[in-house]
Coordinates of C-alpha atoms and ligand atoms in Angstrom, one line a residue:
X1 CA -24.7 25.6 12.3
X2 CA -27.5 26.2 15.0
X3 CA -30.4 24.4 14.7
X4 CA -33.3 26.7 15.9
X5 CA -36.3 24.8 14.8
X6 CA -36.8 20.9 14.3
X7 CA -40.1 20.0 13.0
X8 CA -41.7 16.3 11.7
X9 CA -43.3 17.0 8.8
X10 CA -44.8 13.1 7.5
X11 CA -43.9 9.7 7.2
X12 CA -44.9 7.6 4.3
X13 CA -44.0 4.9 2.1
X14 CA -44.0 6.3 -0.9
X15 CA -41.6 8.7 -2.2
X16 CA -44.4 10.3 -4.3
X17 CA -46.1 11.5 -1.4
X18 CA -42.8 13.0 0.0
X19 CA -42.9 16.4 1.0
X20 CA -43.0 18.7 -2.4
X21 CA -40.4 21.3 -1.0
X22 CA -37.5 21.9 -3.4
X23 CA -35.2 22.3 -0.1
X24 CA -32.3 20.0 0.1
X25 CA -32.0 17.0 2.0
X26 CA -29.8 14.5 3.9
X27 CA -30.8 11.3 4.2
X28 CA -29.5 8.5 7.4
X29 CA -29.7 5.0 6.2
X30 CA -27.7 1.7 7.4
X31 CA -28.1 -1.3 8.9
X32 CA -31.3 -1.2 11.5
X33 CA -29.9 -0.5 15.1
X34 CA -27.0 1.2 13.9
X35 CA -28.4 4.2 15.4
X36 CA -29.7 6.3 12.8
X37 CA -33.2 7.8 14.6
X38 CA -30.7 8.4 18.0
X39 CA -28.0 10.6 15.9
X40 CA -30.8 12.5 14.5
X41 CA -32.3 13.4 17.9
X42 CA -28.9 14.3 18.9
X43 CA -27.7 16.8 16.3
X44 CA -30.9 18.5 16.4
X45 CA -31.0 18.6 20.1
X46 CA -34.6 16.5 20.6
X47 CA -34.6 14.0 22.4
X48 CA -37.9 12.5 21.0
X49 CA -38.0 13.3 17.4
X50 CA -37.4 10.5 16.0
X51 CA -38.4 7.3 17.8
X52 CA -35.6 4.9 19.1
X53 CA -35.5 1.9 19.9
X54 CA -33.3 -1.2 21.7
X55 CA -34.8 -3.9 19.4
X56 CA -33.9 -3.2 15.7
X57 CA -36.8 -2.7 13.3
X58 CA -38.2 0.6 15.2
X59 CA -38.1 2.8 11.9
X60 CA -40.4 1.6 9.2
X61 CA -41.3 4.8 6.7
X62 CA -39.7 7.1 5.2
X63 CA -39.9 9.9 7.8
X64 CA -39.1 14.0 6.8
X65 CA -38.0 16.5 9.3
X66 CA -37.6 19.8 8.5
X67 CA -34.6 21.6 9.8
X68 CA -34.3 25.9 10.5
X69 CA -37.1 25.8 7.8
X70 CA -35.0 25.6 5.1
X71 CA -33.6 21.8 4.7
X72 CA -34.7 18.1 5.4
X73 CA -33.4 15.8 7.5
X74 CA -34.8 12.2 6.5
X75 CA -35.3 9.0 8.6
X76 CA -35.3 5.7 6.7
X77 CA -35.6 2.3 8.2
X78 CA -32.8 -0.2 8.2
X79 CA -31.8 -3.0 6.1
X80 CA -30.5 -6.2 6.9
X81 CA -33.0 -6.4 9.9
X82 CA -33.6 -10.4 9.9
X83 CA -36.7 -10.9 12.1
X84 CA -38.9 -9.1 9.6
X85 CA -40.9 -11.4 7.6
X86 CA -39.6 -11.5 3.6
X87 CA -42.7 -9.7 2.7
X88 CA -42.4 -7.0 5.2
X89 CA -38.5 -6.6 3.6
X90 CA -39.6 -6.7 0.1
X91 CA -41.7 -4.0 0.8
X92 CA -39.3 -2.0 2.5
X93 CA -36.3 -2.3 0.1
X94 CA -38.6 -1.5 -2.5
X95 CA -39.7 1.7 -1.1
X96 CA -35.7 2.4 -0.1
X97 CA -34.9 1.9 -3.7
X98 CA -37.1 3.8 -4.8
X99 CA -36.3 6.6 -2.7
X100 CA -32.7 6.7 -3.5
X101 CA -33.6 6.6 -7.2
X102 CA -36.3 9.1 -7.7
X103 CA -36.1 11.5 -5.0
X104 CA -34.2 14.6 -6.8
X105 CA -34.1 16.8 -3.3
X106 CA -31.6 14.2 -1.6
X107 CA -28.0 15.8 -1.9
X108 CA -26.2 13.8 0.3
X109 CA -26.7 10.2 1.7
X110 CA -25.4 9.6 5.1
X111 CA -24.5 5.6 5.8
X112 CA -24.0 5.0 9.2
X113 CA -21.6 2.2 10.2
X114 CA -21.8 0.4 14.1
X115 CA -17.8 1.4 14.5
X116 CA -17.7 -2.4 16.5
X117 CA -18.0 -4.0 13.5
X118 CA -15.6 -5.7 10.6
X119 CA -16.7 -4.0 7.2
X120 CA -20.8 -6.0 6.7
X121 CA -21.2 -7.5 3.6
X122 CA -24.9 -5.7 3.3
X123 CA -23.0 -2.3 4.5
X124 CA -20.7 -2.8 1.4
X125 CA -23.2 -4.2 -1.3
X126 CA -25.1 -0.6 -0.4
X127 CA -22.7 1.5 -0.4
X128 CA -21.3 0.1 -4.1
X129 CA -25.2 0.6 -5.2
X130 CA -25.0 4.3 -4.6
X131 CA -21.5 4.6 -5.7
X132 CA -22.9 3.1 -8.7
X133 CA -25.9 5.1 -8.8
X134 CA -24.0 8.3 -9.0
X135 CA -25.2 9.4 -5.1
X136 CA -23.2 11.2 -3.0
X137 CA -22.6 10.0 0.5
X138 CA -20.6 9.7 3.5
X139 CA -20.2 7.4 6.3
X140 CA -20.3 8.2 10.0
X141 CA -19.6 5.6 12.1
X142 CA -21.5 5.3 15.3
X143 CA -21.2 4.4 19.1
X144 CA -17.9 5.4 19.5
X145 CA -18.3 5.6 23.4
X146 CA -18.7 1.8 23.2
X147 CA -15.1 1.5 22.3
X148 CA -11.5 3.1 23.2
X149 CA -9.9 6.1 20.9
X150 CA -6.9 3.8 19.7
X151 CA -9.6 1.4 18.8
X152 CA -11.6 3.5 16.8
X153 CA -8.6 4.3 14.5
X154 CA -7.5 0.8 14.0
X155 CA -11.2 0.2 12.8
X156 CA -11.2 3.4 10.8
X157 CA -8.1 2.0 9.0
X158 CA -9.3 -1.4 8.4
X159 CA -12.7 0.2 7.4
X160 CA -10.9 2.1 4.7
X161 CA -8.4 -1.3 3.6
X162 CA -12.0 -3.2 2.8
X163 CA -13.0 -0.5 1.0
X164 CA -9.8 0.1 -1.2
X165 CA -10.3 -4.0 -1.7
X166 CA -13.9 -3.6 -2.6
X167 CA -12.6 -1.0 -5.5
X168 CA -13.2 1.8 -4.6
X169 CA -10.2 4.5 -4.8
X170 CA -10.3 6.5 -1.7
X171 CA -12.1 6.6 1.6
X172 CA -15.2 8.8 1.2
X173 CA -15.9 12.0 3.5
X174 CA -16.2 9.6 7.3
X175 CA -17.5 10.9 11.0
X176 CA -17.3 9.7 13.8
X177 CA -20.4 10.1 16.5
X178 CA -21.9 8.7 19.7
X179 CA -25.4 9.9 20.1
X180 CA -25.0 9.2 23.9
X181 CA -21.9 11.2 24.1
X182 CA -22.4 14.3 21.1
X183 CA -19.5 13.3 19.4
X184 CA -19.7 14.2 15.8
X185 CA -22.3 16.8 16.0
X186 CA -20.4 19.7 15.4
X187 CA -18.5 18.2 12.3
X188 CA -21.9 16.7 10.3
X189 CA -23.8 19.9 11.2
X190 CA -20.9 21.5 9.5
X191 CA -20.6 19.5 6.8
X192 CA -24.3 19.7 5.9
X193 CA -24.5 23.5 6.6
X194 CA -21.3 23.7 3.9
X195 CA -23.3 22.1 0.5
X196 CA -26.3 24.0 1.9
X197 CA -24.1 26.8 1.3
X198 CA -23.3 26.7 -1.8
X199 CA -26.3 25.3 -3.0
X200 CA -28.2 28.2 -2.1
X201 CA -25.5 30.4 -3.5
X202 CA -26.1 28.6 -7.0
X203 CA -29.6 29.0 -6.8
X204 CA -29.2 33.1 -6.0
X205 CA -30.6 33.1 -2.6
Ligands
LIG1 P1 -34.0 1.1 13.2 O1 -35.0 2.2 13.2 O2 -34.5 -0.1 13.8 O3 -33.4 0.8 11.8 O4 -32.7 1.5 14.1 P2 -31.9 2.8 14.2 O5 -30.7 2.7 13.3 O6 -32.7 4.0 14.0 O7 -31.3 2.8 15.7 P3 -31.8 3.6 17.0 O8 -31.4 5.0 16.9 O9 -33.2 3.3 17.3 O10 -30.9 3.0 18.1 C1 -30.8 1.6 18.4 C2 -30.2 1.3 19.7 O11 -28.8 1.8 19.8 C3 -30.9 2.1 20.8 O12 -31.0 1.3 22.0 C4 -30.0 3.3 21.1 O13 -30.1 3.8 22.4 C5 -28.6 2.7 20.8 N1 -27.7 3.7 20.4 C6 -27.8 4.5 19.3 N2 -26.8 5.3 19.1 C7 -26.0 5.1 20.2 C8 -24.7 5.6 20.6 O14 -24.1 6.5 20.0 N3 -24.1 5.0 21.7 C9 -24.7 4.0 22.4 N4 -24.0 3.5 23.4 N5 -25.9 3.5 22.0 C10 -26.5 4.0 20.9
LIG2 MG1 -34.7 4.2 13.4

């Protein structure tokens, strides 16, 4: 898929005030600095869409771009981000939660993984909650230039062992990307345009 037009549309923290649009949506969630905003500014070609940055915590609404005018892209901010006071967290798991339970337009989640790291205990306990909750997701694990390509299969397959020992019965749809590099790009665009497909077929456009 090309993407011809990228366009924020509104951040907020409350999914009520999300846009009212009936157009699907993808949303990037995961641990903060995993590099959610970055992948977003790299499959849509902006360098500044979303704003990035090298301390974790950058990200702290729920923030809608709309894609080709015809689907969203959303922005969340991270969990599992320490230095945040427990209000501050309160707040924002609350207003995750929220989103992942109400918001009807989301048809796919997207969890990104740092590909460095052993399965994270949060990583897990999240992805188990919208396993549980009945949403549809995939991973994509990130900064693959930080690490060699034998590498990033061993950690693939261990990835896929902790899940199989966390229950679950099969590896879910997985990317790999580095925003740095534009690995990956092709493959999600692909992916999304795919269930865009077909859910536009259903609806008789
Ligand atoms: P929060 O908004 O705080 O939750 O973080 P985030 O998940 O949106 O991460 P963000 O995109 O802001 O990136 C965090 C840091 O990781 C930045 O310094 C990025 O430059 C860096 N980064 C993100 N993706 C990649 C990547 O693919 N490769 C490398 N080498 N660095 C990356
Ligand atoms: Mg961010």
């Amino acid at each position: 898929m090309k993407i011809n037009t990228a366009e924020f549309v509104i951040s907020n923290s409350d999914v009520s005030k999300c846009p009212k649009d009936t157009l699907p949506e993808y949303a990037f969630i995961g641990r903060s600095n995993v590099g959610k905003s970055s992948l977003i500014n790299m499959i849509t070609n902006h360098k500044n869409l979303a704003k990035t940055s090298s301390k974790p915590g950058k990200t702290q609404l729920i923030n809608h771009f709309k894609i080709n005018n015809n689907w969203f892209l959303v922005d969340l901010p991270g969990y599992g981000y320490a230095k945040v006071s427990k209000k501050t967290k309160d707040t924002f798991q609350q207003f995750i939660t929220d989103y992942f339970e109400k918001r009807k337009q989301l048809v796919c989640a997207f969890v990104l993984i740092d590909i460095r790291l052993e399965a994270q205990k949060i990583d897990l306990e999240f992805i188990n909650y919208l396993g549980e909750s009945e949403i549809p997701f995939c991973l994509i694990f990130t900064k693959a230039d930080k690490i060699g390509k034998t590498k990033i299969q061993n950690h693939i397959a261990t990835y896929k062992k902790q899940l199989l020992a966390n229950d679950w019965e099969e590896m879910p749809p997985f990317f790999v990307s580095s925003s740095l590099e534009g690995t990956g790009k092709d493959e999600i665009l692909l992916y999304i345009d795919q269930i865009n497909q077909d859910i536009f077929k259903q609806n008789g456009f």
